[in-house]
Tab-separated table of C-alpha atoms and ligand atoms in Angstrom:
chain	number	residue	atom	x	y	z
A	1	MET	CA	0.000	0.000	0.000
A	2	ARG	CA	1.294	3.485	-0.879
A	3	LEU	CA	0.538	6.911	0.509
A	4	THR	CA	-0.557	8.074	-2.935
A	5	ASP	CA	-3.301	5.429	-2.761
A	6	CYS	CA	-4.781	6.978	0.394
A	7	HIS	CA	-7.704	9.057	-0.823
A	8	ASN	CA	-9.807	9.015	2.332
A	9	THR	CA	-9.782	8.192	6.047
A	10	GLU	CA	-10.781	4.583	5.421
A	11	HIS	CA	-7.722	4.063	3.188
A	12	PHE	CA	-5.458	5.442	5.925
A	13	ARG	CA	-7.155	3.170	8.429
A	14	ALA	CA	-6.382	0.115	6.278
A	15	PHE	CA	-2.769	1.296	5.884
A	16	ALA	CA	-2.383	1.864	9.645
A	17	LYS	CA	-3.788	-1.594	10.330
A	18	ARG	CA	-1.001	-3.114	8.253
A	19	ARG	CA	1.776	-1.063	9.826
A	20	LEU	CA	0.892	-1.393	13.498
A	21	PRO	CA	1.028	-4.332	15.898
A	22	SER	CA	-2.580	-5.241	16.542
A	23	PRO	CA	-2.831	-3.998	20.195
A	24	ILE	CA	-1.701	-0.556	19.061
A	25	PHE	CA	-3.978	-0.413	16.043
A	26	HIS	CA	-6.955	-1.443	18.174
A	27	TYR	CA	-6.094	1.138	20.829
A	28	ILE	CA	-6.533	3.842	18.174
A	29	ASP	CA	-9.432	2.234	16.363
A	30	GLY	CA	-11.424	0.924	19.307
A	31	ALA	CA	-14.000	2.511	21.585
A	32	ALA	CA	-16.118	1.701	24.645
A	33	ASP	CA	-18.461	-1.258	25.259
A	34	ASP	CA	-20.349	-2.140	22.057
A	35	GLU	CA	-18.962	0.904	20.200
A	36	VAL	CA	-22.501	2.111	19.437
A	37	THR	CA	-21.588	5.734	20.122
A	38	TYR	CA	-18.389	5.408	18.101
A	39	ARG	CA	-20.358	4.290	15.035
A	40	ARG	CA	-23.092	6.878	15.583
A	41	ASN	CA	-20.529	9.703	15.731
A	42	THR	CA	-19.964	9.315	11.988
A	43	ALA	CA	-23.360	7.873	11.020
A	44	ALA	CA	-25.094	10.955	12.472
A	45	PHE	CA	-23.788	13.007	9.549
A	46	GLU	CA	-25.859	10.824	7.205
A	47	THR	CA	-29.114	11.892	8.854
A	48	CYS	CA	-29.193	15.120	6.881
A	49	ASP	CA	-28.373	16.368	3.410
A	50	LEU	CA	-26.770	19.458	2.004
A	51	VAL	CA	-28.853	21.642	-0.307
A	52	PRO	CA	-26.509	23.513	-2.661
A	53	ASN	CA	-26.865	26.875	-4.341
A	54	VAL	CA	-25.286	27.389	-7.765
A	55	LEU	CA	-23.952	30.193	-9.967
A	56	ALA	CA	-22.292	31.821	-6.969
A	57	GLY	CA	-18.934	32.801	-8.509
A	58	VAL	CA	-16.751	30.488	-6.451
A	59	GLU	CA	-13.391	30.889	-8.176
A	60	HIS	CA	-11.816	32.112	-4.920
A	61	ILE	CA	-13.037	30.801	-1.618
A	62	ASP	CA	-11.999	31.407	1.970
A	63	MET	CA	-12.028	28.403	4.318
A	64	SER	CA	-10.665	30.262	7.318
A	65	THR	CA	-12.307	30.482	10.717
A	66	THR	CA	-11.443	31.955	14.109
A	67	VAL	CA	-11.611	29.805	17.233
A	68	MET	CA	-10.207	30.453	20.709
A	69	GLY	CA	-8.953	33.765	19.327
A	70	GLN	CA	-6.848	32.003	16.670
A	71	LYS	CA	-7.384	32.445	12.968
A	72	LEU	CA	-7.119	29.048	11.260
A	73	ASP	CA	-6.777	28.526	7.519
A	74	LEU	CA	-8.898	25.391	7.805
A	75	PRO	CA	-12.106	24.861	9.806
A	76	LEU	CA	-10.700	21.525	11.028
A	77	PHE	CA	-8.008	20.908	13.614
A	78	MET	CA	-6.221	18.072	15.347
A	79	SER	CA	-7.673	17.071	18.715
A	80	PRO	CA	-5.167	16.142	21.420
A	81	THR	CA	-4.402	12.432	21.541
A	82	ALA	CA	-2.194	10.373	23.824
A	83	LEU	CA	0.912	8.257	23.172
A	84	GLN	CA	1.667	9.388	19.621
A	85	ARG	CA	5.250	8.075	19.455
A	86	LEU	CA	3.786	4.596	19.817
A	87	PHE	CA	1.975	5.089	16.525
A	88	HIS	CA	4.944	6.576	14.651
A	89	HIS	CA	8.393	7.372	16.021
A	90	ASP	CA	8.006	11.085	15.183
A	91	GLY	CA	4.706	11.301	17.082
A	92	GLU	CA	3.646	14.829	18.075
A	93	ARG	CA	6.574	16.326	16.134
A	94	ALA	CA	5.090	15.062	12.879
A	95	VAL	CA	1.562	16.211	13.720
A	96	GLY	CA	2.750	19.654	14.840
A	97	LYS	CA	4.800	20.213	11.679
A	98	ALA	CA	1.851	19.184	9.517
A	99	ALA	CA	-0.453	21.568	11.435
A	100	GLU	CA	2.070	24.337	10.852
A	101	LYS	CA	2.074	23.738	7.088
A	102	PHE	CA	-1.710	23.820	6.887
A	103	GLY	CA	-2.197	26.803	9.169
A	104	THR	CA	-4.339	24.907	11.627
A	105	LEU	CA	-4.306	24.281	15.354
A	106	PHE	CA	-3.069	21.157	17.023
A	107	GLY	CA	-3.462	19.836	20.506
A	108	ILE	CA	-1.085	17.830	22.635
A	109	SER	CA	-2.293	15.562	25.377
A	110	SER	CA	-1.201	15.427	29.009
A	111	LEU	CA	-0.190	11.913	27.954
A	112	ALA	CA	1.934	13.213	25.061
A	113	THR	CA	5.294	11.675	24.256
A	114	VAL	CA	7.130	14.910	23.356
A	115	SER	CA	7.637	17.661	25.903
A	116	ILE	CA	5.689	20.903	26.166
A	117	GLU	CA	9.021	22.769	25.918
A	118	GLU	CA	10.082	21.103	22.687
A	119	ILE	CA	6.684	21.646	21.057
A	120	GLY	CA	6.674	25.272	22.227
A	121	ALA	CA	10.142	25.879	20.777
A	122	THR	CA	9.750	24.074	17.473
A	123	ILE	CA	6.140	24.418	16.317
A	124	SER	CA	4.758	27.749	15.214
A	125	ALA	CA	1.152	26.549	14.663
A	126	PRO	CA	-1.377	27.578	17.328
A	127	LYS	CA	-0.996	25.068	20.156
A	128	LEU	CA	-3.540	23.767	22.595
A	129	PHE	CA	-2.590	21.786	25.678
A	130	GLN	CA	-5.075	19.197	26.916
A	131	LEU	CA	-5.099	18.956	30.670
A	132	TYR	CA	-5.924	15.909	32.752
A	133	VAL	CA	-6.353	16.926	36.386
A	134	HIS	CA	-4.216	14.544	38.399
A	135	LYS	CA	-4.642	13.739	42.068
A	136	ASP	CA	-1.105	15.082	42.402
A	137	LYS	CA	-1.948	18.802	42.463
A	138	GLU	CA	1.690	19.777	42.066
A	139	LEU	CA	1.878	17.832	38.796
A	140	THR	CA	-1.290	19.466	37.456
A	141	ARG	CA	-0.043	22.954	38.305
A	142	ASN	CA	3.381	22.161	36.864
A	143	MET	CA	1.858	21.269	33.470
A	144	ILE	CA	-0.081	24.548	33.374
A	145	ASP	CA	3.002	26.573	34.327
A	146	ARG	CA	5.074	24.863	31.656
A	147	CYS	CA	2.430	25.707	29.020
A	148	LYS	CA	2.479	29.344	30.132
A	149	GLU	CA	6.263	29.391	29.793
A	150	ALA	CA	6.125	27.702	26.383
A	151	ASN	CA	3.490	30.166	25.152
A	152	PHE	CA	0.747	27.728	24.313
A	153	GLU	CA	-2.239	29.620	22.937
A	154	ALA	CA	-5.040	27.617	24.570
A	155	MET	CA	-5.766	25.003	27.199
A	156	ALA	CA	-8.484	22.338	27.053
A	157	LEU	CA	-9.649	20.647	30.210
A	158	THR	CA	-10.983	17.196	29.370
A	159	VAL	CA	-14.092	16.576	31.436
A	160	ASP	CA	-15.360	13.230	30.131
A	161	THR	CA	-12.701	10.918	31.589
A	162	ILE	CA	-13.572	11.054	35.274
A	163	VAL	CA	-13.184	7.268	35.113
A	164	GLY	CA	-11.748	5.154	32.312
A	165	GLY	CA	-14.120	3.929	29.581
A	166	ASN	CA	-14.568	0.207	29.096
A	167	ARG	CA	-12.479	-0.369	26.000
A	168	GLU	CA	-12.956	-4.035	25.420
A	169	ARG	CA	-10.597	-4.312	22.467
A	170	ASP	CA	-7.787	-3.187	24.808
A	171	LEU	CA	-8.830	-5.803	27.348
A	172	TYR	CA	-8.740	-8.441	24.644
A	173	THR	CA	-5.376	-7.420	23.153
A	174	GLY	CA	-3.825	-6.605	26.542
A	175	PHE	CA	-2.829	-3.099	25.386
A	176	THR	CA	-0.808	-1.148	27.933
A	177	SER	CA	1.414	1.916	27.900
A	178	PRO	CA	4.253	1.239	27.437
A	179	PRO	CA	3.472	-2.027	25.652
A	180	ARG	CA	3.936	-4.979	27.989
A	181	LEU	CA	6.285	-7.585	26.614
A	182	THR	CA	4.360	-10.820	26.617
A	183	LEU	CA	4.566	-13.737	24.227
A	184	LYS	CA	1.441	-12.461	22.450
A	185	SER	CA	2.707	-8.885	22.113
A	186	LEU	CA	6.179	-10.009	21.047
A	187	LEU	CA	4.638	-12.143	18.310
A	188	SER	CA	2.677	-9.165	17.081
A	189	PHE	CA	5.845	-6.988	17.158
A	190	ALA	CA	7.741	-9.657	15.236
A	191	ALA	CA	5.070	-9.526	12.560
A	192	HIS	CA	5.700	-5.759	12.231
A	193	PRO	CA	9.512	-5.510	12.189
A	194	ALA	CA	9.673	-1.926	10.884
A	195	TRP	CA	7.497	-0.696	13.740
A	196	ALA	CA	9.421	-2.813	16.279
A	197	ALA	CA	12.844	-1.537	15.087
A	198	ASN	CA	11.683	2.052	15.473
A	199	TYR	CA	10.158	1.395	18.880
A	200	PHE	CA	13.131	-0.447	20.345
A	201	PHE	CA	16.055	1.421	18.751
A	202	ARG	CA	14.922	5.048	18.654
A	203	ALA	CA	14.495	7.421	21.618
A	204	LYS	CA	12.962	5.695	24.643
A	205	PHE	CA	9.196	5.886	24.854
A	206	GLU	CA	8.075	8.123	27.717
A	207	LEU	CA	5.198	10.313	28.812
A	208	ALA	CA	7.133	13.547	28.594
A	209	GLN	CA	5.010	15.702	30.924
A	210	LEU	CA	4.650	13.036	33.610
A	211	LYS	CA	7.932	11.163	33.777
A	212	ASP	CA	9.402	13.271	36.593
A	213	TYR	CA	6.299	12.800	38.742
A	214	VAL	CA	4.910	9.345	38.104
A	215	ARG	CA	6.445	6.182	36.766
A	216	GLU	CA	3.102	4.813	35.586
A	217	GLY	CA	2.853	4.866	31.804
A	218	THR	CA	6.601	5.363	31.310
A	219	ASP	CA	8.380	2.658	33.342
A	220	PHE	CA	5.378	0.722	34.662
A	221	SER	CA	3.021	-0.630	32.041
A	222	LEU	CA	-0.655	-0.072	32.663
A	223	SER	CA	-3.831	0.270	30.646
A	224	VAL	CA	-5.124	3.728	29.868
A	225	ALA	CA	-8.314	2.941	31.806
A	226	ASP	CA	-6.242	2.033	34.878
A	227	TYR	CA	-4.260	5.235	34.454
A	228	PHE	CA	-7.465	7.299	34.510
A	229	ASN	CA	-8.871	5.354	37.456
A	230	THR	CA	-5.803	5.574	39.644
A	231	MET	CA	-4.111	8.845	38.689
A	232	LEU	CA	-6.884	11.309	37.852
A	233	ASP	CA	-8.817	13.343	40.396
A	234	GLN	CA	-12.414	12.117	40.537
A	235	SER	CA	-13.387	14.956	42.863
A	236	MET	CA	-12.905	17.471	40.019
A	237	ASP	CA	-15.917	19.803	39.848
A	238	TRP	CA	-17.021	23.171	38.433
A	239	LYS	CA	-15.159	25.076	41.140
A	240	ALA	CA	-11.940	23.307	40.168
A	241	ALA	CA	-12.547	23.986	36.469
A	242	GLU	CA	-13.156	27.668	37.170
A	243	ALA	CA	-9.980	27.909	39.251
A	244	ILE	CA	-7.941	26.354	36.417
A	245	CYS	CA	-9.529	28.715	33.900
A	246	ARG	CA	-8.528	31.712	36.052
A	247	TYR	CA	-5.053	30.402	36.769
A	248	TRP	CA	-4.431	29.747	33.068
A	249	GLY	CA	-5.624	33.214	32.069
A	250	LYS	CA	-5.741	32.584	28.306
A	251	PRO	CA	-8.383	30.945	26.065
A	252	PHE	CA	-9.773	28.005	28.001
A	253	VAL	CA	-11.823	25.159	26.543
A	254	LEU	CA	-13.935	22.449	28.115
A	255	LYS	CA	-13.544	19.273	26.078
A	256	GLY	CA	-16.314	16.742	26.418
A	257	ILE	CA	-19.332	18.955	27.088
A	258	MET	CA	-22.603	17.409	25.928
A	259	SER	CA	-25.563	18.868	27.840
A	260	VAL	CA	-26.964	22.363	27.378
A	261	GLY	CA	-26.823	22.892	31.141
A	262	ASP	CA	-23.095	22.202	31.157
A	263	ALA	CA	-22.583	24.405	28.089
A	264	GLU	CA	-24.210	27.271	30.020
A	265	ARG	CA	-21.944	26.629	32.993
A	266	ALA	CA	-18.921	26.673	30.695
A	267	VAL	CA	-19.914	30.222	29.731
A	268	ASP	CA	-20.368	31.129	33.404
A	269	ILE	CA	-16.854	30.037	34.380
A	270	GLY	CA	-15.287	32.055	31.571
A	271	ALA	CA	-14.495	29.363	28.977
A	272	ALA	CA	-13.766	30.628	25.471
A	273	ALA	CA	-15.010	27.457	23.797
A	274	ILE	CA	-16.569	24.056	24.296
A	275	MET	CA	-15.728	20.944	22.376
A	276	VAL	CA	-18.980	19.030	22.023
A	277	SER	CA	-17.481	15.586	22.266
A	278	ASN	CA	-17.836	12.087	23.665
A	279	HIS	CA	-14.104	11.358	23.380
A	280	GLY	CA	-14.551	9.584	20.061
A	281	GLY	CA	-16.929	7.048	21.638
A	282	ARG	CA	-14.174	5.854	23.958
A	283	GLN	CA	-15.862	6.709	27.252
A	284	LEU	CA	-19.651	6.496	27.741
A	285	ASP	CA	-21.110	4.137	25.164
A	286	GLY	CA	-24.728	5.082	24.459
A	287	SER	CA	-23.858	8.760	24.770
A	288	ARG	CA	-25.270	11.030	22.056
A	289	SER	CA	-23.063	11.948	19.116
A	290	PRO	CA	-21.532	15.443	18.906
A	291	PHE	CA	-23.292	16.169	15.607
A	292	ASP	CA	-26.700	15.112	17.002
A	293	GLN	CA	-26.106	17.363	20.014
A	294	LEU	CA	-24.681	20.297	18.090
A	295	ALA	CA	-27.764	22.380	17.211
A	296	GLU	CA	-29.008	22.635	20.785
A	297	SER	CA	-25.527	23.508	22.031
A	298	VAL	CA	-25.147	26.260	19.414
A	299	ASP	CA	-28.644	27.588	20.158
A	300	ALA	CA	-27.846	27.766	23.867
A	301	VAL	CA	-24.360	29.311	23.884
A	302	GLY	CA	-23.168	29.842	20.303
A	303	ASP	CA	-23.602	33.609	20.571
A	304	ARG	CA	-21.259	33.735	23.590
A	305	ILE	CA	-18.544	31.103	23.072
A	306	ASP	CA	-17.107	29.021	20.248
A	307	VAL	CA	-18.799	25.674	19.790
A	308	ILE	CA	-16.570	22.996	18.256
A	309	CYS	CA	-17.860	19.697	16.890
A	310	ASP	CA	-15.330	17.034	17.916
A	311	GLY	CA	-15.433	13.472	16.659
A	312	GLY	CA	-16.735	11.308	13.856
A	313	ILE	CA	-15.315	13.543	11.097
A	314	ARG	CA	-14.174	11.418	8.165
A	315	ARG	CA	-15.124	13.610	5.176
A	316	GLY	CA	-15.150	17.239	4.131
A	317	THR	CA	-18.948	17.132	3.890
A	318	HIS	CA	-19.093	16.235	7.602
A	319	VAL	CA	-17.262	19.475	8.354
A	320	LEU	CA	-19.647	21.432	6.106
A	321	LYS	CA	-22.684	19.947	7.837
A	322	ALA	CA	-21.367	20.826	11.305
A	323	LEU	CA	-20.513	24.375	10.211
A	324	SER	CA	-23.991	24.698	8.712
A	325	LEU	CA	-25.470	23.943	12.139
A	326	GLY	CA	-23.345	26.688	13.675
A	327	ALA	CA	-20.094	25.040	14.794
A	328	LYS	CA	-17.132	27.422	14.539
A	329	ALA	CA	-14.800	24.552	13.622
A	330	CYS	CA	-14.512	20.771	13.759
A	331	SER	CA	-11.829	18.630	15.291
A	332	GLY	CA	-10.899	14.995	15.267
A	333	GLY	CA	-8.428	12.341	16.304
A	334	ARG	CA	-8.528	9.219	14.197
A	335	PHE	CA	-8.618	11.016	10.833
A	336	TYR	CA	-4.996	12.096	11.396
A	337	LEU	CA	-3.851	9.274	13.711
A	338	TYR	CA	-4.360	6.580	11.079
A	339	ALA	CA	-2.332	8.761	8.707
A	340	LEU	CA	0.391	9.321	11.318
A	341	ALA	CA	0.670	5.571	11.844
A	342	ALA	CA	0.707	4.980	8.089
A	343	ALA	CA	3.464	7.421	7.135
A	344	GLY	CA	4.413	9.943	9.842
A	345	GLN	CA	4.404	13.628	8.903
A	346	ALA	CA	3.933	12.865	5.188
A	347	GLY	CA	0.878	10.823	6.121
A	348	VAL	CA	-0.675	13.565	8.256
A	349	GLU	CA	0.006	16.072	5.483
A	350	LYS	CA	-1.713	13.818	2.964
A	351	ALA	CA	-4.711	13.397	5.282
A	352	LEU	CA	-4.924	17.182	5.678
A	353	THR	CA	-4.518	17.672	1.917
A	354	ASN	CA	-7.385	15.273	1.295
A	355	MET	CA	-9.567	17.058	3.849
A	356	ARG	CA	-8.663	20.523	2.588
A	357	ASN	CA	-9.384	19.491	-1.016
A	358	GLU	CA	-12.705	17.986	0.014
A	359	ILE	CA	-13.764	21.033	2.021
A	360	GLU	CA	-12.757	23.367	-0.796
A	361	ARG	CA	-14.424	21.311	-3.528
A	362	ASP	CA	-17.565	20.833	-1.446
A	363	MET	CA	-17.804	24.539	-0.610
A	364	LYS	CA	-17.608	25.342	-4.317
A	365	LEU	CA	-20.251	22.750	-5.100
A	366	MET	CA	-22.381	24.277	-2.338
A	367	GLY	CA	-21.975	27.753	-3.843
A	368	CYS	CA	-20.246	29.089	-0.699
A	369	ARG	CA	-17.381	31.559	-0.853
A	370	SER	CA	-16.710	31.632	2.857
A	371	ILE	CA	-17.852	29.535	5.772
A	372	GLU	CA	-20.196	32.351	6.861
A	373	ASP	CA	-22.252	31.469	3.771
A	374	LEU	CA	-23.076	28.088	5.337
A	375	GLY	CA	-26.171	27.937	7.525
A	376	ARG	CA	-29.160	25.864	8.491
A	377	HIS	CA	-30.900	27.059	5.326
A	378	ASN	CA	-28.648	24.697	3.340
A	379	LEU	CA	-29.328	21.614	5.481
A	380	ARG	CA	-32.360	19.308	5.544
A	381	PHE	CA	-32.832	16.479	8.007
A	382	ARG	CA	-34.411	13.415	6.467
B	1	FMN	C1	-5.864	7.027	20.228
B	1	FMN	C2	-6.612	8.152	20.851
B	1	FMN	C3	-6.075	8.774	21.972
B	1	FMN	C4	-6.745	9.855	22.563
B	1	FMN	N1	-6.179	10.499	23.620
B	1	FMN	C5	-6.805	11.582	24.173
B	1	FMN	C6	-6.203	12.296	25.239
B	1	FMN	O1	-5.111	11.980	25.697
B	1	FMN	N2	-6.886	13.350	25.749
B	1	FMN	C7	-8.105	13.741	25.261
B	1	FMN	O2	-8.694	14.701	25.754
B	1	FMN	N3	-8.689	13.076	24.246
B	1	FMN	C8	-8.068	12.017	23.675
B	1	FMN	N4	-8.658	11.345	22.637
B	1	FMN	C9	-9.938	11.832	22.095
B	1	FMN	C10	-9.696	12.836	20.964
B	1	FMN	O3	-9.162	14.045	21.466
B	1	FMN	C11	-11.004	13.170	20.228
B	1	FMN	O4	-11.957	13.637	21.141
B	1	FMN	C12	-11.571	11.960	19.478
B	1	FMN	O5	-10.541	11.260	18.831
B	1	FMN	C13	-12.604	12.420	18.465
B	1	FMN	O6	-13.135	11.339	17.766
B	1	FMN	P1	-12.588	10.861	16.321
B	1	FMN	O7	-11.391	10.024	16.585
B	1	FMN	O8	-13.730	10.121	15.758
B	1	FMN	O9	-12.239	12.095	15.524
B	1	FMN	C14	-8.002	10.278	22.039
B	1	FMN	C15	-8.534	9.623	20.915
B	1	FMN	C16	-7.842	8.587	20.320
B	1	FMN	C17	-8.444	7.929	19.099
C-alpha cells in the first residue's frame, strides 16, 4: 500500500492496520463497550443532506475560521491524543509540523510523548494543551506553568474521563502503555519488524510531561483505563474547572461537554469554547453523538462562546454539515492518527490535503465563498 493510494480516512485506516502491531492499532481504532456511540458519531452526519446553491462565482473561496482567538486557515483541527510516538516514532513532532504547514491548530495531550518545551520551541502553529487533572496537584499545576512558559495559545480541560471507559478491544489485546512484553505482544511486534525496530532502537518511549512525577505509563506498564482510574482526580468539579480557567488566564476550553446545562456553565466560568465531544466514543457508550447534540448547544451558547464539533469527522462534507449547524470549527483524532501511523508527517500532510481538497471542492459545489455562507438554510434532516 502506498501513501498516494490513500484518498480518504478509510484508506489510511487500512494502511495503519497493516503497519501497526494489533494492540496498538486497536487502541486507536477501538472505543467503549459495544462501540454504538463510536459508530453513531460518523453515522449521524448521514441523517441530513446538504442543499446547494449554484452560480455563486466560487473561483476564490476562503475556508478560514477563528476559534479560541486564533485564525485558522482550515475549519478543522487536530484534537489532542495520547501516546503518539507509539503510533509513529516522530509522534507529536510530525503532527505539529503538519499543522504548521496547513495553518491549523493542534493539541497535545497530558499523555503526550514529546515535551511541552520542545513543542513550544519548534512548532509555530497555534498550540492547545489538553489537561488531565491529576490527584497530584503539584503535577497538574506544573503542566499549566510549563504551558504558560512555552506560550501555548489555549488550554483544554478534558471533562469526560472522570473514570476510564470500558475499551474491550484493549482488554482483549492486553494493550498497555508502554506495551507490555508478553509472548502475544512479542509475536505481534515480530510480525511488524519496521514498527518494532523504530520502537526499540529510537528514543525511549516516555510520557514527557509526567515522567518526573509518576512512573506509571513510562516505566510501569498499565492500561489507559487504569491510568485514569488511579491517577486522575475524581473529585474534580465546576469550582476546580473555574480555578484552572482563572489560573491559566488565556483561552480556556472544556472538552467533552454534551448537555446544554453544562454548556451554560462553561460560559459562566469564563471558557472561550466548548468541544462538544464524547471522546470519540471511547468513554460512555450510548452517549449522544456530537453532531446530534450540536444544534441545541449552538442555540444555547453559540452567541457567547465558540462551539466545536469534535469526533466522527471522516469527510469534508461532515465538516460542512457541522458548520452549517453553527459550529465554529470541527476537530478529530482518528482522521490524522491513522495517517500518522501509516506514514508519519507525510501521512498527516496527505490526510490534511485530502480534507482541505474535500472542504474546498464541497464549498464550491455548495456555492459558498466563505464559511459564513453556510447555515441551516442549506441543510435538511431526512
Ligand atoms: C488514540 C486516541 C487517543 C486519545 N487520547 C486523548 C487524550 O489523551 N486526551 C483527550 O482529551 N482526548 C483524547 N482522545 C480523544 C480525541 O481528542 C477526540 O476527542 C476523538 O478522537 C474524536 O473522535 P474521532 O477520533 O472520531 O475524531 C483520544 C482519541 C484517540 C483515538
